[in-house]
Short mmCIF file of C-alpha atoms in Angstrom, two decimals:
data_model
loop_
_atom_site.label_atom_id
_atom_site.label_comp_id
_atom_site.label_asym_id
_atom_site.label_seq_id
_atom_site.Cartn_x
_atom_site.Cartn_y
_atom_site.Cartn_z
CA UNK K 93 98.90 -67.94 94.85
CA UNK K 94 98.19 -70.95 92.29
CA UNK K 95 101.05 -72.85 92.22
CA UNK K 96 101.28 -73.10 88.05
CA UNK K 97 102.30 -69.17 88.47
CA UNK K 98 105.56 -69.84 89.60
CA UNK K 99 108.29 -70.43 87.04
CA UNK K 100 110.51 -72.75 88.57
CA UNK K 101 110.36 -76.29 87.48
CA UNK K 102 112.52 -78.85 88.93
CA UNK K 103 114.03 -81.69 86.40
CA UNK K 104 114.43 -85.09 87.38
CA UNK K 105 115.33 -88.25 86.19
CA UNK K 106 114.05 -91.25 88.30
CA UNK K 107 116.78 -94.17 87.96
CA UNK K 108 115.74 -95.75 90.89
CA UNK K 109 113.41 -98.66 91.98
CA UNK K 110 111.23 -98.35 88.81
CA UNK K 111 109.17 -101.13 89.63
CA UNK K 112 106.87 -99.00 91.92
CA UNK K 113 104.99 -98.13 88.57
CA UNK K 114 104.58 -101.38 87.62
CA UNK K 115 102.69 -102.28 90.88
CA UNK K 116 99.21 -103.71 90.76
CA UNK K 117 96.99 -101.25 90.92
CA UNK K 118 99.35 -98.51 91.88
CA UNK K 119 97.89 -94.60 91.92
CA UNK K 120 101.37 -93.35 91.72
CA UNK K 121 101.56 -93.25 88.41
CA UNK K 122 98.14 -91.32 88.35
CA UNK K 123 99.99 -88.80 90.70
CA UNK K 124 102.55 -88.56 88.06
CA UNK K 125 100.81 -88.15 85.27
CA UNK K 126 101.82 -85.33 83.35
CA UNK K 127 104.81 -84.69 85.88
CA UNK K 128 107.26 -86.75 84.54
CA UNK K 129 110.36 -85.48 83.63
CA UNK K 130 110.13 -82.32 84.80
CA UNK K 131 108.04 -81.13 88.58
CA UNK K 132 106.67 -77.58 88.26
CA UNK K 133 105.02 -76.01 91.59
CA UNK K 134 101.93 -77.28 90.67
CA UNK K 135 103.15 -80.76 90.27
CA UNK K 136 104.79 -81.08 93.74
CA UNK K 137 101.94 -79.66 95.34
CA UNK K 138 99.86 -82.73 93.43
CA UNK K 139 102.43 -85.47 94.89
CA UNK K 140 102.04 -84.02 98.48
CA UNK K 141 98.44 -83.89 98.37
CA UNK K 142 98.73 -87.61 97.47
CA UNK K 143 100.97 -88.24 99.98
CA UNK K 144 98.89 -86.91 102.75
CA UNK K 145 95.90 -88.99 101.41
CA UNK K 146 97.79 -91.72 101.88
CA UNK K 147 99.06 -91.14 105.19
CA UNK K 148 95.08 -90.34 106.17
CA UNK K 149 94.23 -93.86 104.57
CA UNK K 150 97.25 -95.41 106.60
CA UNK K 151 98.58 -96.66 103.00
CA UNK K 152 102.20 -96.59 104.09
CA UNK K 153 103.83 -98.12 100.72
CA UNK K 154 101.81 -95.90 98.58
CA UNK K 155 103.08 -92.93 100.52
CA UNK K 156 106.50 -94.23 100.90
CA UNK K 157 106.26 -94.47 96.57
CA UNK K 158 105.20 -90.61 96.73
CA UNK K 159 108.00 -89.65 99.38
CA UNK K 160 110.71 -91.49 97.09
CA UNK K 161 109.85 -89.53 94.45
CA UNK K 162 109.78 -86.32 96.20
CA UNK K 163 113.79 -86.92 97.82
CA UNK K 164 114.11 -86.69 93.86
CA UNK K 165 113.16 -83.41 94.04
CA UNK K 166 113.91 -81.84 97.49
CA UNK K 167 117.13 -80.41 98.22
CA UNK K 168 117.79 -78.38 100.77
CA UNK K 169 120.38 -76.39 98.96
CA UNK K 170 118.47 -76.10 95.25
CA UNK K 171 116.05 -73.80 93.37
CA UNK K 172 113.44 -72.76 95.70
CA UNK K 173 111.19 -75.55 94.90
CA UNK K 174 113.30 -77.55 95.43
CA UNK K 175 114.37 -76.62 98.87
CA UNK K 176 110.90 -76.24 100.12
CA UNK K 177 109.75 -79.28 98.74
CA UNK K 178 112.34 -80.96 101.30
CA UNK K 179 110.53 -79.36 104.21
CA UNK K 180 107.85 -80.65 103.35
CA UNK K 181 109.03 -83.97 103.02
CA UNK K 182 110.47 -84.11 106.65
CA UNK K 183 106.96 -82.65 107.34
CA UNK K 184 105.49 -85.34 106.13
CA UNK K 185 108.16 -88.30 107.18
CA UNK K 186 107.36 -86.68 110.50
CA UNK K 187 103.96 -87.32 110.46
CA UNK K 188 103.91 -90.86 108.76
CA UNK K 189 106.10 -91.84 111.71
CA UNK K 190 103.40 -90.49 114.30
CA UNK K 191 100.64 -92.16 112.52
CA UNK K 192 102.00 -95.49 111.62
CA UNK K 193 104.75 -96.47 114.44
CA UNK K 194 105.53 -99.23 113.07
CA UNK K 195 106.86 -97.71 109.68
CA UNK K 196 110.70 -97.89 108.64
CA UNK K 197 110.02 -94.51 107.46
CA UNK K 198 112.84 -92.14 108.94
CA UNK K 199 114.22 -89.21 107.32
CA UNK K 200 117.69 -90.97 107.05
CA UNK K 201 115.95 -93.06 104.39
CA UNK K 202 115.21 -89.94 102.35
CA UNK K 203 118.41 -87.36 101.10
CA UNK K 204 116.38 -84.53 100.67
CA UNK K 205 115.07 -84.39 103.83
CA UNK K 206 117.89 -84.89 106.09
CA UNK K 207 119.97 -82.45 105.09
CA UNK K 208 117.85 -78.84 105.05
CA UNK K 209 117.22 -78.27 109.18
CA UNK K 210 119.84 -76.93 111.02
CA UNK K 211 119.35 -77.40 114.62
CA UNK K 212 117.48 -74.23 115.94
CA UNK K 213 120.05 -72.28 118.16
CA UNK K 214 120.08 -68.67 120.56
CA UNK K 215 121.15 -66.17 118.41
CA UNK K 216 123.01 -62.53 119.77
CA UNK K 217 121.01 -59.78 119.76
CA UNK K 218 123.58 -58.44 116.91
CA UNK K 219 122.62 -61.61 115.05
CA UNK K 220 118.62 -61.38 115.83
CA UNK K 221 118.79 -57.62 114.20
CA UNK K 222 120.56 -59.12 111.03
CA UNK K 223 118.05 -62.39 110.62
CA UNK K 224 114.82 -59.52 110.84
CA UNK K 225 116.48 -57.45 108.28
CA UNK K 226 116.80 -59.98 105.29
CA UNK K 227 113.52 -59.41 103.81
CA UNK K 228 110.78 -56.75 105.51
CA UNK K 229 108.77 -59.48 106.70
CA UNK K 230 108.78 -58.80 109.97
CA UNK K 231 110.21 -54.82 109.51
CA UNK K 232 106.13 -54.28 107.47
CA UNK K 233 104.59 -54.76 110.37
CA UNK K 234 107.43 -52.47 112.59
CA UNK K 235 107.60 -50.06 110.37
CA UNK K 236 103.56 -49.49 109.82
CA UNK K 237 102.82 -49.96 113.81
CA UNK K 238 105.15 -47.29 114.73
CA UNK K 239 103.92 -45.05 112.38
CA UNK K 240 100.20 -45.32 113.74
CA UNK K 241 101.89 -45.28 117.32
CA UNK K 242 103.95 -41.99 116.83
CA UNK K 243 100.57 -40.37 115.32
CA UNK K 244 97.70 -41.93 118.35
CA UNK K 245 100.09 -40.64 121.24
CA UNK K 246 101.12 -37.03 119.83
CA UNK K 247 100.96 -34.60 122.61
CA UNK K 248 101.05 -37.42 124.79
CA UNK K 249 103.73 -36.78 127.74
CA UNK K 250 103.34 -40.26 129.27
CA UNK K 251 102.90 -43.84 127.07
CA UNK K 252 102.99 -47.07 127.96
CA UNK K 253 103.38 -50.07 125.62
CA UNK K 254 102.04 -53.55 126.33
CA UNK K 255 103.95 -55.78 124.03
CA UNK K 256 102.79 -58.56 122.59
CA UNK K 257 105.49 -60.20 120.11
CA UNK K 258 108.41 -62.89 119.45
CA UNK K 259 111.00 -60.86 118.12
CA UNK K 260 112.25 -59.93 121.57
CA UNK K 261 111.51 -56.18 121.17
CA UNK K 262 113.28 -55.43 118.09
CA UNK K 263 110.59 -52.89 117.35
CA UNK K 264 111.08 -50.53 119.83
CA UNK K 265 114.55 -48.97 119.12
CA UNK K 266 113.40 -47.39 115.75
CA UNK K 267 110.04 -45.98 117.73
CA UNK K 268 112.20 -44.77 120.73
CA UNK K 269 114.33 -43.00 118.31
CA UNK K 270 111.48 -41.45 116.57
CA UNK K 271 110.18 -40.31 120.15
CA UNK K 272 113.58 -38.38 120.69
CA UNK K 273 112.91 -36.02 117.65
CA UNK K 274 109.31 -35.22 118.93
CA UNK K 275 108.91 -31.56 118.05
CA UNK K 276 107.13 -30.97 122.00
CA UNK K 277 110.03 -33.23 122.96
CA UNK K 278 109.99 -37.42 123.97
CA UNK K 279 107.40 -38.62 126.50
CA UNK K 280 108.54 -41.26 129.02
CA UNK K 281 107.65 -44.21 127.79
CA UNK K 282 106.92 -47.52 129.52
CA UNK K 283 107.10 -51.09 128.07
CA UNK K 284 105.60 -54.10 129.43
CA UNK K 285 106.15 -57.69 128.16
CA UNK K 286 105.39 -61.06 129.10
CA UNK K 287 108.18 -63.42 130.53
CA UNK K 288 107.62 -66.05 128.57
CA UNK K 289 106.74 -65.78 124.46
CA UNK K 290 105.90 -69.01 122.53
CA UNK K 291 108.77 -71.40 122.14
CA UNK K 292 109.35 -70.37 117.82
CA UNK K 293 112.13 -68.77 116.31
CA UNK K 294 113.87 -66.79 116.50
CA UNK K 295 115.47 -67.58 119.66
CA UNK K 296 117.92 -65.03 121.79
CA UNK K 297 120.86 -65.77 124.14
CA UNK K 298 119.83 -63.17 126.69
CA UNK K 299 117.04 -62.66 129.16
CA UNK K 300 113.96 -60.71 128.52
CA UNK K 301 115.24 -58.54 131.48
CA UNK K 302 118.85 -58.05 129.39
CA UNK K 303 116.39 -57.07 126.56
CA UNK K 304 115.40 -54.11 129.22
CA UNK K 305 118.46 -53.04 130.38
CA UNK K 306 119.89 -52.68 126.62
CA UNK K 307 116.60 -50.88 125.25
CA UNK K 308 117.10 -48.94 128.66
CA UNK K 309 120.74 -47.97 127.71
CA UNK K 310 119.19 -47.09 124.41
CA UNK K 311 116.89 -44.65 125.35
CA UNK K 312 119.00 -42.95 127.83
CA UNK K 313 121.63 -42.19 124.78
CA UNK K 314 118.63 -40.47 123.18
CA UNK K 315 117.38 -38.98 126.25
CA UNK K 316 114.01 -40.51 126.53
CA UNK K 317 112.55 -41.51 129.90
CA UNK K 318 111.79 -45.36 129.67
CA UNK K 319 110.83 -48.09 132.15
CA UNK K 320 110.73 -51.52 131.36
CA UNK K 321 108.89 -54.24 132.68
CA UNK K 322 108.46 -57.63 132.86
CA UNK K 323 104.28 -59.65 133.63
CA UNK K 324 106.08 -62.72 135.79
CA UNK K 325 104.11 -65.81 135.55
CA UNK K 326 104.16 -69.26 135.72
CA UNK K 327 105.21 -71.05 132.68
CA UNK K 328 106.68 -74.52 133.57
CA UNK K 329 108.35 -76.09 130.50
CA UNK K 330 106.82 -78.59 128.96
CA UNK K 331 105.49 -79.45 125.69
CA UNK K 332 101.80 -81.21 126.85
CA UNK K 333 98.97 -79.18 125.69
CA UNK K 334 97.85 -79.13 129.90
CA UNK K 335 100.59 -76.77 130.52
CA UNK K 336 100.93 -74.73 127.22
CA UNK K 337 96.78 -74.06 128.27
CA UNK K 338 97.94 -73.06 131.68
CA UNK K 339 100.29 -70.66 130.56
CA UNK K 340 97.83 -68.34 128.66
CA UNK K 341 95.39 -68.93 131.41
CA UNK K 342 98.19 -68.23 134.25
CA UNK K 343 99.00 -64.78 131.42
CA UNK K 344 95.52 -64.09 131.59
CA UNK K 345 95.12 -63.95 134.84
CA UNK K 346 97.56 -60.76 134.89
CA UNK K 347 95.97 -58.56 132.30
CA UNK K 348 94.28 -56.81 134.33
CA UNK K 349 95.00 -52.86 135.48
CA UNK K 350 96.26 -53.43 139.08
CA UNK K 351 98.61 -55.83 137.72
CA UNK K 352 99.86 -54.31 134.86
CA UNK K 353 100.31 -50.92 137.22
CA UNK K 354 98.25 -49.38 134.40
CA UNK K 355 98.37 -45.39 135.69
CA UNK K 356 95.84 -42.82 135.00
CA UNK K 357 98.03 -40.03 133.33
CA UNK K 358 99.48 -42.70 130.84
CA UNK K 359 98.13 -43.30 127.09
CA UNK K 360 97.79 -47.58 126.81
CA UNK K 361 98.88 -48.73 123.83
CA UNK K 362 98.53 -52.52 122.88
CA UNK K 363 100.84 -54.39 120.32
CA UNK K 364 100.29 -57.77 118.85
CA UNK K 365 102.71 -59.24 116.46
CA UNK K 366 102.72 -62.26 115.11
CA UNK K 367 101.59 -63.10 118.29
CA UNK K 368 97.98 -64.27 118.25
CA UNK K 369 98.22 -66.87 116.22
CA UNK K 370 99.72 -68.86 118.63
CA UNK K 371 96.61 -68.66 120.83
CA UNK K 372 93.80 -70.98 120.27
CA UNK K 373 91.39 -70.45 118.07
CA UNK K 374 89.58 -73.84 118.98
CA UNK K 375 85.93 -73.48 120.62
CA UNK K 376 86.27 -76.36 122.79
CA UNK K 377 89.43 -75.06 124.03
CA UNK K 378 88.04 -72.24 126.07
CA UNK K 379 88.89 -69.70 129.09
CA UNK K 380 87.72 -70.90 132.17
CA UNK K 381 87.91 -66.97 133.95
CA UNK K 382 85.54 -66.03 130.83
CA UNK K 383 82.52 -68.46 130.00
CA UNK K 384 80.65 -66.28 127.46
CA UNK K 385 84.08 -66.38 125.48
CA UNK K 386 84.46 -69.24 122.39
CA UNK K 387 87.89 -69.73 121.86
CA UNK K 388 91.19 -68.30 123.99
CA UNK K 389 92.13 -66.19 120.80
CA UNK K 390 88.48 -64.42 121.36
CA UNK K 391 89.27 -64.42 125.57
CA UNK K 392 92.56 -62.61 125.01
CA UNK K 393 90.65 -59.65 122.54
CA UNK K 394 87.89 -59.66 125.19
CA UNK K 395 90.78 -59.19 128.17
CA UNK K 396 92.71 -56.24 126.35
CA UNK K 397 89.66 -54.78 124.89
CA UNK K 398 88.55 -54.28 128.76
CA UNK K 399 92.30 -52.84 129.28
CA UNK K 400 90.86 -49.63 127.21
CA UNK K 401 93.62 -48.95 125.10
CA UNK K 402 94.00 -46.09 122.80
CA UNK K 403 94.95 -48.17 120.00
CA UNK K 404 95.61 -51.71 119.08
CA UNK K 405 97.68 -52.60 116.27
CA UNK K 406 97.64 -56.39 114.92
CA UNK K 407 100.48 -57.72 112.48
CA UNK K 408 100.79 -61.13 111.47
CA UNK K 409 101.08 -63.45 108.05
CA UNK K 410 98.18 -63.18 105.73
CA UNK K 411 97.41 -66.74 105.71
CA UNK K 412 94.67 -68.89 106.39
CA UNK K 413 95.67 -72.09 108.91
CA UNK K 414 92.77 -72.18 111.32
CA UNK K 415 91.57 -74.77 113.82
CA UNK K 416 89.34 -76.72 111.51
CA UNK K 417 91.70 -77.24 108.93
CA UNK K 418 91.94 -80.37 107.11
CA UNK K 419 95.15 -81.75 106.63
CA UNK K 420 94.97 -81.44 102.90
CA UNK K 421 93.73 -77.79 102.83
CA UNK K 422 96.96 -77.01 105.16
CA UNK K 423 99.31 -78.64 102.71
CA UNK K 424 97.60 -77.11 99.95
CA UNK K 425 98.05 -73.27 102.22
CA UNK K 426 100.94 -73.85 103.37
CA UNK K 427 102.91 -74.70 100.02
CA UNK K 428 101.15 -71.40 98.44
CA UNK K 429 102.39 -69.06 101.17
CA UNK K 430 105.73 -70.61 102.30
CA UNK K 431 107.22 -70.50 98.66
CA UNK K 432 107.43 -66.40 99.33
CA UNK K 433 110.00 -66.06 101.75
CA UNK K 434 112.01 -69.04 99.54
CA UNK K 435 111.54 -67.25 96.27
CA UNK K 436 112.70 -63.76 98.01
CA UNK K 437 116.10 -64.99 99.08
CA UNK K 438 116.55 -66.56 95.98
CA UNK K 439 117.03 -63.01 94.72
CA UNK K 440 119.64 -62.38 97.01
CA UNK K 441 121.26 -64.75 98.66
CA UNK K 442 123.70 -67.17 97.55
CA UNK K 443 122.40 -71.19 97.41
CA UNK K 444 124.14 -72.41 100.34
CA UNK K 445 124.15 -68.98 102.30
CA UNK K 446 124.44 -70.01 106.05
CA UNK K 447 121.71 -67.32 106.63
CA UNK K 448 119.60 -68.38 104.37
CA UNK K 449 119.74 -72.03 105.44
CA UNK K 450 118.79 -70.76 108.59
CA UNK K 451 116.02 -68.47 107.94
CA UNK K 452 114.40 -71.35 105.84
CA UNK K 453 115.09 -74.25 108.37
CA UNK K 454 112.95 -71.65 110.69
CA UNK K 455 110.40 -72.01 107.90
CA UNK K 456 110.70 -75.60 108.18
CA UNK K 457 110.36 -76.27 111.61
CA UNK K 458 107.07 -74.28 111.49
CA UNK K 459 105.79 -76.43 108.39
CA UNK K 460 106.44 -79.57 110.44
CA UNK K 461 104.42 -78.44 113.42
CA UNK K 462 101.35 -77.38 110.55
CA UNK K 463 101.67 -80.64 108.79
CA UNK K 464 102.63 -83.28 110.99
CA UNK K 465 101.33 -82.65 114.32
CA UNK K 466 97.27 -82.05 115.12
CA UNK K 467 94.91 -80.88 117.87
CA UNK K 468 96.44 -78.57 120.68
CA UNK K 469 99.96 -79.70 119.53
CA UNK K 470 99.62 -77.95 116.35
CA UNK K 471 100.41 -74.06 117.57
CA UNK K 472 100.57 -72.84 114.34
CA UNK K 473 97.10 -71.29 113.92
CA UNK K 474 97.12 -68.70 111.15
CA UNK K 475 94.54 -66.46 110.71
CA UNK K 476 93.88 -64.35 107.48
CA UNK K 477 93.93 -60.50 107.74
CA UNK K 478 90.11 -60.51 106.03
CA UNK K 479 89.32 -63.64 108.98
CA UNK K 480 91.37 -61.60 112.10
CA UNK K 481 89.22 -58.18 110.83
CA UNK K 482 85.71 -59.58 111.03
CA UNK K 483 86.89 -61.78 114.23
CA UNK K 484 87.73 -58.37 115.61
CA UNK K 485 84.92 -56.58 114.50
CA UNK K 486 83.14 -59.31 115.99
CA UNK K 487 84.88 -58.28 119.82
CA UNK K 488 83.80 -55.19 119.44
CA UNK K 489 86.81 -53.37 118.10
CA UNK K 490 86.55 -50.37 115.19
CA UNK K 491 89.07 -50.53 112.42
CA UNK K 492 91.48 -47.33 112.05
CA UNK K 493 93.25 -46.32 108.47
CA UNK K 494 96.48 -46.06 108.48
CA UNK K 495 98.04 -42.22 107.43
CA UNK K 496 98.78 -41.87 103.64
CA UNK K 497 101.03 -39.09 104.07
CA UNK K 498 103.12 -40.70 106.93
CA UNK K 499 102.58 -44.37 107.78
CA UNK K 500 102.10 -45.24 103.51
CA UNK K 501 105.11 -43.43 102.80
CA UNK K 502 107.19 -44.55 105.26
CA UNK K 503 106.69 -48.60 104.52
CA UNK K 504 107.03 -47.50 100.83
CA UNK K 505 110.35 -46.22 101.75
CA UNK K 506 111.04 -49.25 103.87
CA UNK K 507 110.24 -51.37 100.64
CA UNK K 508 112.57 -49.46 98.52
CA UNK K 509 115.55 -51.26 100.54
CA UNK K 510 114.75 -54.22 99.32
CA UNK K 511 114.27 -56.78 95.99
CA UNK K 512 111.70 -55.31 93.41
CA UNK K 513 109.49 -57.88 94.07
CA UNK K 514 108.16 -56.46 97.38
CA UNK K 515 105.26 -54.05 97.41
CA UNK K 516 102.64 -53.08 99.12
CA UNK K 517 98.60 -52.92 98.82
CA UNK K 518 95.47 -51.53 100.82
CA UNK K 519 92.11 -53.85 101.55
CA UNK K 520 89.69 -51.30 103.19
CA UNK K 521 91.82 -50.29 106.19
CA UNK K 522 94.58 -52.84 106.35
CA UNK K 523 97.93 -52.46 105.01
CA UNK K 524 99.20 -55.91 102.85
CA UNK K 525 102.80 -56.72 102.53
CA UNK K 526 102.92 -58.21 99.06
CA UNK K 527 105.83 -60.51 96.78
CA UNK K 528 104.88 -60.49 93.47
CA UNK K 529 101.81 -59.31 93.92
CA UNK K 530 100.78 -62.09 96.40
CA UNK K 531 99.70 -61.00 99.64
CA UNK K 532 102.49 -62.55 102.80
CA UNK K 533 101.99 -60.25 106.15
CA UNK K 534 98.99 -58.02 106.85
CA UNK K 535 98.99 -54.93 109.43
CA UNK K 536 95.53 -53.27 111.34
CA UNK K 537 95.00 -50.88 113.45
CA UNK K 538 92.06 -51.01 116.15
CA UNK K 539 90.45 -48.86 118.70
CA UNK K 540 87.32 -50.42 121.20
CA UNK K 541 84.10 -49.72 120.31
CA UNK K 542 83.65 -46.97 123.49
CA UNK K 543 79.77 -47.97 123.68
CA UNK K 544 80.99 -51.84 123.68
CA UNK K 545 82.90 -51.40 127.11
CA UNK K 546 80.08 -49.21 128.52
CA UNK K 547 77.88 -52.43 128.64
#
């Protein structure tokens, strides 16, 4: 979206240290020019861009000027301009203090800053099912992926799921429920999942294997057969971009059929949400089991794609963050996506809400790894629906519609539940989530190109 669409403007009056406009040749007031008195989208998105230009230049008073201006603005409990403008500011303090040590910079120095992230914490799986319920932006890509499940494996007595996700299988009870009303009666049904998931929110107070036991429990009440499992593999914690390598290498290394148990008699079916984006999409960072492949993002659709599954389905946010993003061109992306989860609990939620807070710290801490950190450090690696289709096209994969009459109808209905604002469009064969017309989470549906694994 262009930022002069949205209609909140922020007003300000700047009493303090006026003198930074009277500086010799200051740019500040170039930055401001039009903005005074009152900062629409548009003119926030101007001061950051300075502010990052200045950072890049190593101009540490002129961005210091910009970031005092912005604490005018950014509150963490105001309009939603307001409160994202104050994650970007950490953002940004974060950075400056990366980039030039030496700075005084801190986000003590800056109100708005210091007072919007709430220190991330586990949540109960009660909890987890109530943060993925306040707007459909993860329940889109549920509700459309278990529609085009429930329709590839009909007449299927066995399935088995290879789940690729971080909302700690919150997908699955609505499927396994679905599976108990199967007119030729439930298959058993198998779920696989990695041990370890990319450290992002949201985070859960109970083991992966808990996660099991309680889907387990789940599907017993609605007699359907289920076994869960868990791919063990190495993942020592640590935050150096060595190890974070090694553990999609040390993952890759078990996607294979005899370790996966993949059986004969079972339909595979392979589930990515919001999950891929957290894999490389760098050239130089590449697989070292897979030589021909450029990136690890293109290694791990080459590894599943040899898995043969029935059907792939890929969900994730409809927004462009790749690997050879400037800095600028991530500010300028990220402050014309992130403002759509912001403006949607605005409809709904009270100011200082203690789940809203929440839900847009998440936000935040996600915006600080985009903006302030770079090479293999920065995880965040978006990829637009348009960009993941031809980049799966690309490895060989064949796009499937989804079903008007069942899948459409259903995320319609899902949509209903919520604010107005929400709909939902079609570009080719993908499904977009929309707010306000402007496109936030995109869902596909794949199947390999048959002739493509033959060679």
């Amino acid at each position: 979206m262009k930022t002069e669409v949205r209609g909140n403007t922020t007003s300000i009056t700047l009493q303090q240290n006026p003198s930074i406009f009277n500086a010799p040749q200051n740019t500040l007031s170039g930055a401001l020019n039009g903005c005074l008195g009152s900062l629409d989208g548009a003119c926030i998105e101007k001061l950051l861009l300075h502010c990052a230009s200045a950072l890049e230049n190593n101009d540490v008073t002129l961005a210091q000027q910009v970031m005092w201006v912005l604490n005018n603005v950014a509150s963490s409990v105001g309009d939603p301009n307001q409160r994202l403008t104050s994650c970007f500011l950490r953002a940004l303090i974060s950075r400056a203090t990366t980039v030039c040590p030496t700075t005084s910079m801190s986000t003590t120095t800056f109100n708005g800053s210091g007072n919007g992230m709430i220190q991330r914490r586990l949540m109960s799986v009660t909890e987890l099912a109530g943060y993925v319920d306040l707007i459909p932006w993860h329940r889109f890509g549920f509700c459309a992926s278990n529609s085009a499940i429930f329709k590839a494996i009909q007449g299927c007595p066995k399935v088995h799921i290879l789940d690729f996700s971080i909302t700690h299988c919150m997908q699955w009870p609505t499927l396994i429920d679905a599976l108990a009303k199967r007119p030729e009666g439930p298959p058993s049904l198998r779920i696989t999942v990695p041990s370890c998931r990319p450290p992002v929110p949201p985070l859960l107070n109970v083991s992966t294997e808990e996660v099991g036991l309680r889907l387990g429990n789940f599907a017993k009440f609605r007699d359907v057969p289920f076994e869960f499992n868990v791919i063990d593999y190495d993942h020592l914690s640590s935050s150096s971009s060595e190890i974070i390598t090694f553990h999609v290498e040390s993952l890759f290394s078990h996607l294979t059929p005899s370790m996966l148990n993949l059986r004969e008699d079972e339909v595979l079916v392979i589930n990515c949400q919001n999950w891929i984006r957290y894999l490389s999409d760098d050239d130089h960072q590449r697989n070292p089991l897979d030589s021909n492949s450029s990136s690890l993002r293109d290694a791990f659709l080459d590894i599943i794609k040899g898995l043969n599954p029935s059907i792939i389905l890929v969900v994730d946010e409809d927004s462009d963050l790749s690997a050879s993003a400037s800095l600028t061109s991530r500010i300028t992306t990220c402050f014309n996506y992130f403002w759509i989860p912001f403006d949607a609990l605005e409809t709904f939620l009270p100011k200082e809400s203690s789940h809203r807070l929440e839900y847009e710290s998440d936000i935040g801490h996600r915006i600080e790894n985009i903006i302030s950190l770079e090479g293999f450090q920065r995880t965040e690696r978006l990829e637009s629906g348009a960009k993941l289709s031809q980049r799966m096209r690309n490895s060989g994969y064949i796009s499937l519609p989804f079903c008007e009459e069942t899948t459409i109808r259903e995320v319609k209905s899902l949509l209903d539940e919520h604010a107005s604002g929400w709909g939902m469009k079609k570009e080719e064969d993908m499904l977009v989530l929309t707010w306000k017309g402007h496109s936030s989470v995109f869902a596909t549906a794949w199947v390999p190109n048959r002739l493509d694994i033959q060679d």
